[in-house]
Tab-separated table of C-alpha atoms in Angstrom:
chain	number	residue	atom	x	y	z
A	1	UNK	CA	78.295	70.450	33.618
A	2	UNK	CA	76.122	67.715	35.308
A	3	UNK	CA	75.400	68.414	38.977
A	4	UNK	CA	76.949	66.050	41.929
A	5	UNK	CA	74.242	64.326	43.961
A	6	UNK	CA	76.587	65.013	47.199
A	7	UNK	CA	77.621	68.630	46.283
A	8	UNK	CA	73.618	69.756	45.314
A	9	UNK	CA	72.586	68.289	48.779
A	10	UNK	CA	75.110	69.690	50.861
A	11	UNK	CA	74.159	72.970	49.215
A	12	UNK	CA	70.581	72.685	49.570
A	13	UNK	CA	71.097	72.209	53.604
A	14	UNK	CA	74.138	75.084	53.250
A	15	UNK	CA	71.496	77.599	51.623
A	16	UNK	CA	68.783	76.548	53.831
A	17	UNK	CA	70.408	76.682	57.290
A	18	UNK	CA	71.812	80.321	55.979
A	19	UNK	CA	68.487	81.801	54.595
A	20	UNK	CA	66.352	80.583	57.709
A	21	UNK	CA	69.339	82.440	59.991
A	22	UNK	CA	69.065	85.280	57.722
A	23	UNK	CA	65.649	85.411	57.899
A	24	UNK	CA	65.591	85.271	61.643
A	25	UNK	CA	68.188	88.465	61.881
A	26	UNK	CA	66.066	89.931	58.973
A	27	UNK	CA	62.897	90.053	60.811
A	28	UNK	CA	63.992	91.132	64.100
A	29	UNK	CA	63.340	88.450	66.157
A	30	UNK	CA	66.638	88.412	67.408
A	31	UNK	CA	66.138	86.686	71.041
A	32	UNK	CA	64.433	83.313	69.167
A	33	UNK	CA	67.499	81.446	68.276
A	34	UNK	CA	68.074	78.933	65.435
A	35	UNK	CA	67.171	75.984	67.757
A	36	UNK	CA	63.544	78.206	68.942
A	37	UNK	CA	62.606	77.763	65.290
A	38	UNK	CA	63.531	74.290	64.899
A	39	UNK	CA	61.110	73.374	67.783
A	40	UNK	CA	58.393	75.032	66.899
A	41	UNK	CA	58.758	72.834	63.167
A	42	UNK	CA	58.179	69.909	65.694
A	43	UNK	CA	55.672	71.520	67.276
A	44	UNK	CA	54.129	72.673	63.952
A	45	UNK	CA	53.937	69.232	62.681
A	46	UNK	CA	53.613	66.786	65.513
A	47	UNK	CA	50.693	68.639	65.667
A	48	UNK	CA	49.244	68.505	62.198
A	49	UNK	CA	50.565	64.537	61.511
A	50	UNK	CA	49.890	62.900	64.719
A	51	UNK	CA	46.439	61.823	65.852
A	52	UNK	CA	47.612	62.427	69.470
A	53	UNK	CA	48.857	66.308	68.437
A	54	UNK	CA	52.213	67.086	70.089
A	55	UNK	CA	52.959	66.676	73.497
A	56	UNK	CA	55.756	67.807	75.483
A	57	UNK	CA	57.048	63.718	75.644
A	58	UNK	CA	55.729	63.566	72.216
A	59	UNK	CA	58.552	66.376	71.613
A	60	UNK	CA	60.943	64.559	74.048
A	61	UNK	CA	60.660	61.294	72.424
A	62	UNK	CA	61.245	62.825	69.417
A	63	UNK	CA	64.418	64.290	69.832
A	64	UNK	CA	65.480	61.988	72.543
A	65	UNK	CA	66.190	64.462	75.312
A	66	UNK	CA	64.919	64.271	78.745
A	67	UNK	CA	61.319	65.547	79.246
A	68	UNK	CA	62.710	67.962	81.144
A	69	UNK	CA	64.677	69.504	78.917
A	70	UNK	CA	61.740	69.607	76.244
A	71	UNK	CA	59.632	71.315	79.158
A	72	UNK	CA	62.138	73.964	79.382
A	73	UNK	CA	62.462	74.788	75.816
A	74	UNK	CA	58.212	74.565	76.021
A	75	UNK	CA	58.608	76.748	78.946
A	76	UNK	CA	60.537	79.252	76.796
A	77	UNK	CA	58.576	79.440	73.996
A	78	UNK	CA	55.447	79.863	76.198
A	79	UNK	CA	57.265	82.432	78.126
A	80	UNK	CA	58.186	84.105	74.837
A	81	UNK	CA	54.302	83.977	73.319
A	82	UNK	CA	54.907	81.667	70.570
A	83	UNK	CA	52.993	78.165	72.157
A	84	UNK	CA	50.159	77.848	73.941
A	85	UNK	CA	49.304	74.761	76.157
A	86	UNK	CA	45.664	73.584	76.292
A	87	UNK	CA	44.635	70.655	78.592
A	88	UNK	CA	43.147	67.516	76.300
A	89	UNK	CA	39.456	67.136	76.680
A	90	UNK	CA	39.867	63.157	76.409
A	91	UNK	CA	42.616	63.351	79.640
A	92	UNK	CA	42.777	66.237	81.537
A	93	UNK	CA	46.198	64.911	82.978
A	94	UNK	CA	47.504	65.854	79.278
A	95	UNK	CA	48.842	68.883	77.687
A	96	UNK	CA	48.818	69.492	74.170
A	97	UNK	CA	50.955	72.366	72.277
A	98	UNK	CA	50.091	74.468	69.624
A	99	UNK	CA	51.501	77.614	68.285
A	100	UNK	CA	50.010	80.959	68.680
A	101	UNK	CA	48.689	82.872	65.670
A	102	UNK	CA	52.478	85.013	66.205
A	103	UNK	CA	54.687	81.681	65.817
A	104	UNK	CA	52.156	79.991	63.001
A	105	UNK	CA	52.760	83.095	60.838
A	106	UNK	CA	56.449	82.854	61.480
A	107	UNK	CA	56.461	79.685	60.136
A	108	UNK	CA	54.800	80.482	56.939
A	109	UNK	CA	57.098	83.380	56.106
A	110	UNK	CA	60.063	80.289	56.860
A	111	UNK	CA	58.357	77.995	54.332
A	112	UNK	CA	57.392	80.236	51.516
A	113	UNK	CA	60.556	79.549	49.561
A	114	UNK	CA	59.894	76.070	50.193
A	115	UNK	CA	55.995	76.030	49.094
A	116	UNK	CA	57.285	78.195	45.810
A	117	UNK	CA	59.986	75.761	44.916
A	118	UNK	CA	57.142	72.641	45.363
A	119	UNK	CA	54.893	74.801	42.934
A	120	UNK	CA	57.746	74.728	40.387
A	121	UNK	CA	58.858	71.651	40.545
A	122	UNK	CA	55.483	69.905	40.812
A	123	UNK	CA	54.694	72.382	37.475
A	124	UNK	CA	57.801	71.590	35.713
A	125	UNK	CA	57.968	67.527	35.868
A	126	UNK	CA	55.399	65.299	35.029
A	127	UNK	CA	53.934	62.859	37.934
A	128	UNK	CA	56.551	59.975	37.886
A	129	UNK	CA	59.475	62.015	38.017
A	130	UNK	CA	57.810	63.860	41.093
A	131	UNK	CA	57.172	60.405	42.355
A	132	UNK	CA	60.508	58.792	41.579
A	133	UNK	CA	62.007	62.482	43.510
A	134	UNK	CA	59.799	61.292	46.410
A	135	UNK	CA	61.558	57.992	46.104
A	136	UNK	CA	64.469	59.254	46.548
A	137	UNK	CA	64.282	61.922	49.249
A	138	UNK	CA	62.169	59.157	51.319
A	139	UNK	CA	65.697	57.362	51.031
A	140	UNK	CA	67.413	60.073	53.033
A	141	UNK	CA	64.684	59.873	55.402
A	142	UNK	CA	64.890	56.450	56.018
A	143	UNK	CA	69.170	57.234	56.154
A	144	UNK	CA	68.511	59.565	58.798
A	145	UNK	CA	65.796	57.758	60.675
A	146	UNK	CA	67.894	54.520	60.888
A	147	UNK	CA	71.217	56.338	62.139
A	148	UNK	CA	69.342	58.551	64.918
């Protein structure tokens, strides 16, 4: 039976939302809510992509919510040991985030089924077809992007 482009996707996201939730009830961590972890992704990579590192307007601007409301949800996860804030050496007037050793480790236990499944699939097609799935998730991206 071939596979529906709309039905694999929706399942991908289904699966994924589930197995992160699981994985948040399974580890304990029971007061850092579905929305805690999808911060600290920002955080995670605003931090590793951009040249500036991530910033609580960085984070803001982002997600287009009020800096306020990103400095409470920093506030939280400082509160709740999982980012640190460290003045930037350039600006002193600037506050950079990063996670603690605590929420980086987190993180990795969230994206081990991911890094598996981009071993397999980087070991079971050759190059182009990688490159033409890059293609084609980059059009979702671009989906997204232009609608938000």
């Amino acid at each position: 039976m071939d596979a529906d482009l709309r039905d694999v996707l929706n399942r991908y996201y289904y699966d994924a939302t589930v197995c992160d939730l699981r994985h948040l009830s399974k580890t304990g961590q029971g007061e850092l809510s579905y929305n805690s972890v999808m911060y600290l992704d920002v955080i995670s990579y605003q931090e590793e992509m951009l040249q500036e590192g991530c910033t609580v307007g960085s984070l803001a601007k982002t997600l287009r919510i009020s800096n306020s409301a990103a400095t409470m949800k920093v506030q939280e996860l400082v509160r709740l040991g999982l980012v640190e804030k460290e003045r930037s050496a350039a600006d002193r007037r600037v506050l950079r985030l990063h996670l603690t050793k605590q929420a980086g480790d987190a993180l990795k236990a969230y994206d081990r089924p991911f890094e598996r499944a981009v071993q397999r699939v980087e070991s079971t097609f050759s190059p182009e077809e990688v490159q033409t799935f890059c293609a084609i998730l980059q059009m979702f991206i671009d989906e997204y992007k232009q609608e938000f």
